[in-house]
């Protein structure tokens, strides 16, 4: 069974790089998909995530943000 790790972000530029690196340093079988759902970050979050070519990025509107909705978008 393949798993997906869903990460919700909004201006997480200070920690997202380390988070993604720590996820990828783990040993999984099979390797999970990593999905970041970002709510219009205004810092470097999106550009950092885009550097990780094996991470899928979904950008959503900050106006429609809720913790639950972000998870639903990711799981959809």
PDB file of C-alpha atoms in Angstrom:
ATOM      1  CA  UNK A   1       0.000   0.000   0.000  1.00  0.00           C
ATOM      2  CA  UNK A   2       1.345   3.421  -0.941  1.00  0.00           C
ATOM      3  CA  UNK A   3       0.951   6.293   1.530  1.00  0.00           C
ATOM      4  CA  UNK A   4       0.729  10.045   1.058  1.00  0.00           C
ATOM      5  CA  UNK A   5       2.106  12.556   3.553  1.00  0.00           C
ATOM      6  CA  UNK A   6       0.043  15.768   3.466  1.00  0.00           C
ATOM      7  CA  UNK A   7       1.632  18.937   4.858  1.00  0.00           C
ATOM      8  CA  UNK A   8      -0.395  22.154   5.266  1.00  0.00           C
ATOM      9  CA  UNK A   9       1.627  25.353   4.961  1.00  0.00           C
ATOM     10  CA  UNK A  10       1.240  29.097   5.305  1.00  0.00           C
ATOM     11  CA  UNK A  11       4.517  31.013   5.624  1.00  0.00           C
ATOM     12  CA  UNK A  12       6.528  28.014   6.818  1.00  0.00           C
ATOM     13  CA  UNK A  13       9.723  29.045   5.011  1.00  0.00           C
ATOM     14  CA  UNK A  14      11.768  28.745   8.202  1.00  0.00           C
ATOM     15  CA  UNK A  15      10.934  25.080   8.727  1.00  0.00           C
ATOM     16  CA  UNK A  16       9.685  23.493   5.501  1.00  0.00           C
ATOM     17  CA  UNK A  17      13.149  22.637   4.129  1.00  0.00           C
ATOM     18  CA  UNK A  18      14.107  20.759   7.280  1.00  0.00           C
ATOM     19  CA  UNK A  19      10.715  19.059   7.394  1.00  0.00           C
ATOM     20  CA  UNK A  20      11.026  17.793   3.818  1.00  0.00           C
ATOM     21  CA  UNK A  21      14.618  16.694   4.370  1.00  0.00           C
ATOM     22  CA  UNK A  22      13.639  14.774   7.519  1.00  0.00           C
ATOM     23  CA  UNK A  23      10.793  13.021   5.715  1.00  0.00           C
ATOM     24  CA  UNK A  24      13.110  11.963   2.899  1.00  0.00           C
ATOM     25  CA  UNK A  25      15.760  10.754   5.344  1.00  0.00           C
ATOM     26  CA  UNK A  26      13.350   8.118   6.656  1.00  0.00           C
ATOM     27  CA  UNK A  27      13.284   4.631   5.163  1.00  0.00           C
ATOM     28  CA  UNK A  28       9.875   3.664   3.795  1.00  0.00           C
ATOM     29  CA  UNK A  29       8.769   0.764   1.624  1.00  0.00           C
ATOM     30  CA  UNK A  30       7.336   1.894  -0.665  1.00  0.00           C
ATOM     31  CA  UNK A  31       8.399   5.541  -0.684  1.00  0.00           C
ATOM     32  CA  UNK A  32       5.377   7.722   0.145  1.00  0.00           C
ATOM     33  CA  UNK A  33       4.143  10.589  -1.957  1.00  0.00           C
ATOM     34  CA  UNK A  34       4.735  13.963  -0.257  1.00  0.00           C
ATOM     35  CA  UNK A  35       2.108  16.616  -0.906  1.00  0.00           C
ATOM     36  CA  UNK A  36       2.251  20.211   0.327  1.00  0.00           C
ATOM     37  CA  UNK A  37      -0.981  22.226   0.396  1.00  0.00           C
ATOM     38  CA  UNK A  38      -0.014  25.892   0.633  1.00  0.00           C
ATOM     39  CA  UNK A  39      -2.412  28.753   1.459  1.00  0.00           C
ATOM     40  CA  UNK A  40      -0.849  31.741  -0.330  1.00  0.00           C
ATOM     41  CA  UNK A  41       2.411  31.957   1.591  1.00  0.00           C
ATOM     42  CA  UNK A  42       4.128  35.317   1.235  1.00  0.00           C
ATOM     43  CA  UNK A  43       7.556  34.080   2.312  1.00  0.00           C
ATOM     44  CA  UNK A  44       9.877  31.576   0.598  1.00  0.00           C
ATOM     45  CA  UNK A  45       7.752  28.504   1.363  1.00  0.00           C
ATOM     46  CA  UNK A  46       6.571  27.886  -2.203  1.00  0.00           C
ATOM     47  CA  UNK A  47       9.986  28.387  -3.798  1.00  0.00           C
ATOM     48  CA  UNK A  48      11.563  26.011  -1.267  1.00  0.00           C
ATOM     49  CA  UNK A  49       8.932  23.354  -1.912  1.00  0.00           C
ATOM     50  CA  UNK A  50       9.373  23.721  -5.694  1.00  0.00           C
ATOM     51  CA  UNK A  51      13.091  22.910  -5.317  1.00  0.00           C
ATOM     52  CA  UNK A  52      12.049  19.455  -4.111  1.00  0.00           C
ATOM     53  CA  UNK A  53      11.048  17.912  -7.432  1.00  0.00           C
ATOM     54  CA  UNK A  54       9.680  14.798  -5.746  1.00  0.00           C
ATOM     55  CA  UNK A  55       7.163  16.846  -3.723  1.00  0.00           C
ATOM     56  CA  UNK A  56       3.764  17.737  -5.147  1.00  0.00           C
ATOM     57  CA  UNK A  57       2.535  21.269  -4.446  1.00  0.00           C
ATOM     58  CA  UNK A  58      -1.081  22.410  -4.424  1.00  0.00           C
ATOM     59  CA  UNK A  59      -1.688  26.125  -3.912  1.00  0.00           C
ATOM     60  CA  UNK A  60      -5.008  27.211  -2.411  1.00  0.00           C
ATOM     61  CA  UNK A  61      -6.627  30.513  -1.576  1.00  0.00           C
ATOM     62  CA  UNK A  62      -5.954  31.967   1.861  1.00  0.00           C
ATOM     63  CA  UNK A  63      -9.537  33.284   1.905  1.00  0.00           C
ATOM     64  CA  UNK A  64     -10.871  29.740   1.842  1.00  0.00           C
ATOM     65  CA  UNK A  65      -8.365  28.390   4.355  1.00  0.00           C
ATOM     66  CA  UNK A  66      -9.308  26.114   7.170  1.00  0.00           C
ATOM     67  CA  UNK A  67      -7.238  23.286   8.616  1.00  0.00           C
ATOM     68  CA  UNK A  68      -9.829  20.722   7.634  1.00  0.00           C
ATOM     69  CA  UNK A  69     -10.285  22.067   4.096  1.00  0.00           C
ATOM     70  CA  UNK A  70      -6.535  21.999   3.487  1.00  0.00           C
ATOM     71  CA  UNK A  71      -6.429  18.350   4.505  1.00  0.00           C
ATOM     72  CA  UNK A  72      -9.450  17.558   2.342  1.00  0.00           C
ATOM     73  CA  UNK A  73      -7.789  19.220  -0.666  1.00  0.00           C
ATOM     74  CA  UNK A  74      -4.663  17.161  -0.054  1.00  0.00           C
ATOM     75  CA  UNK A  75      -6.525  13.895   0.367  1.00  0.00           C
ATOM     76  CA  UNK A  76      -8.722  14.572  -2.653  1.00  0.00           C
TER      77      UNK A  76
END
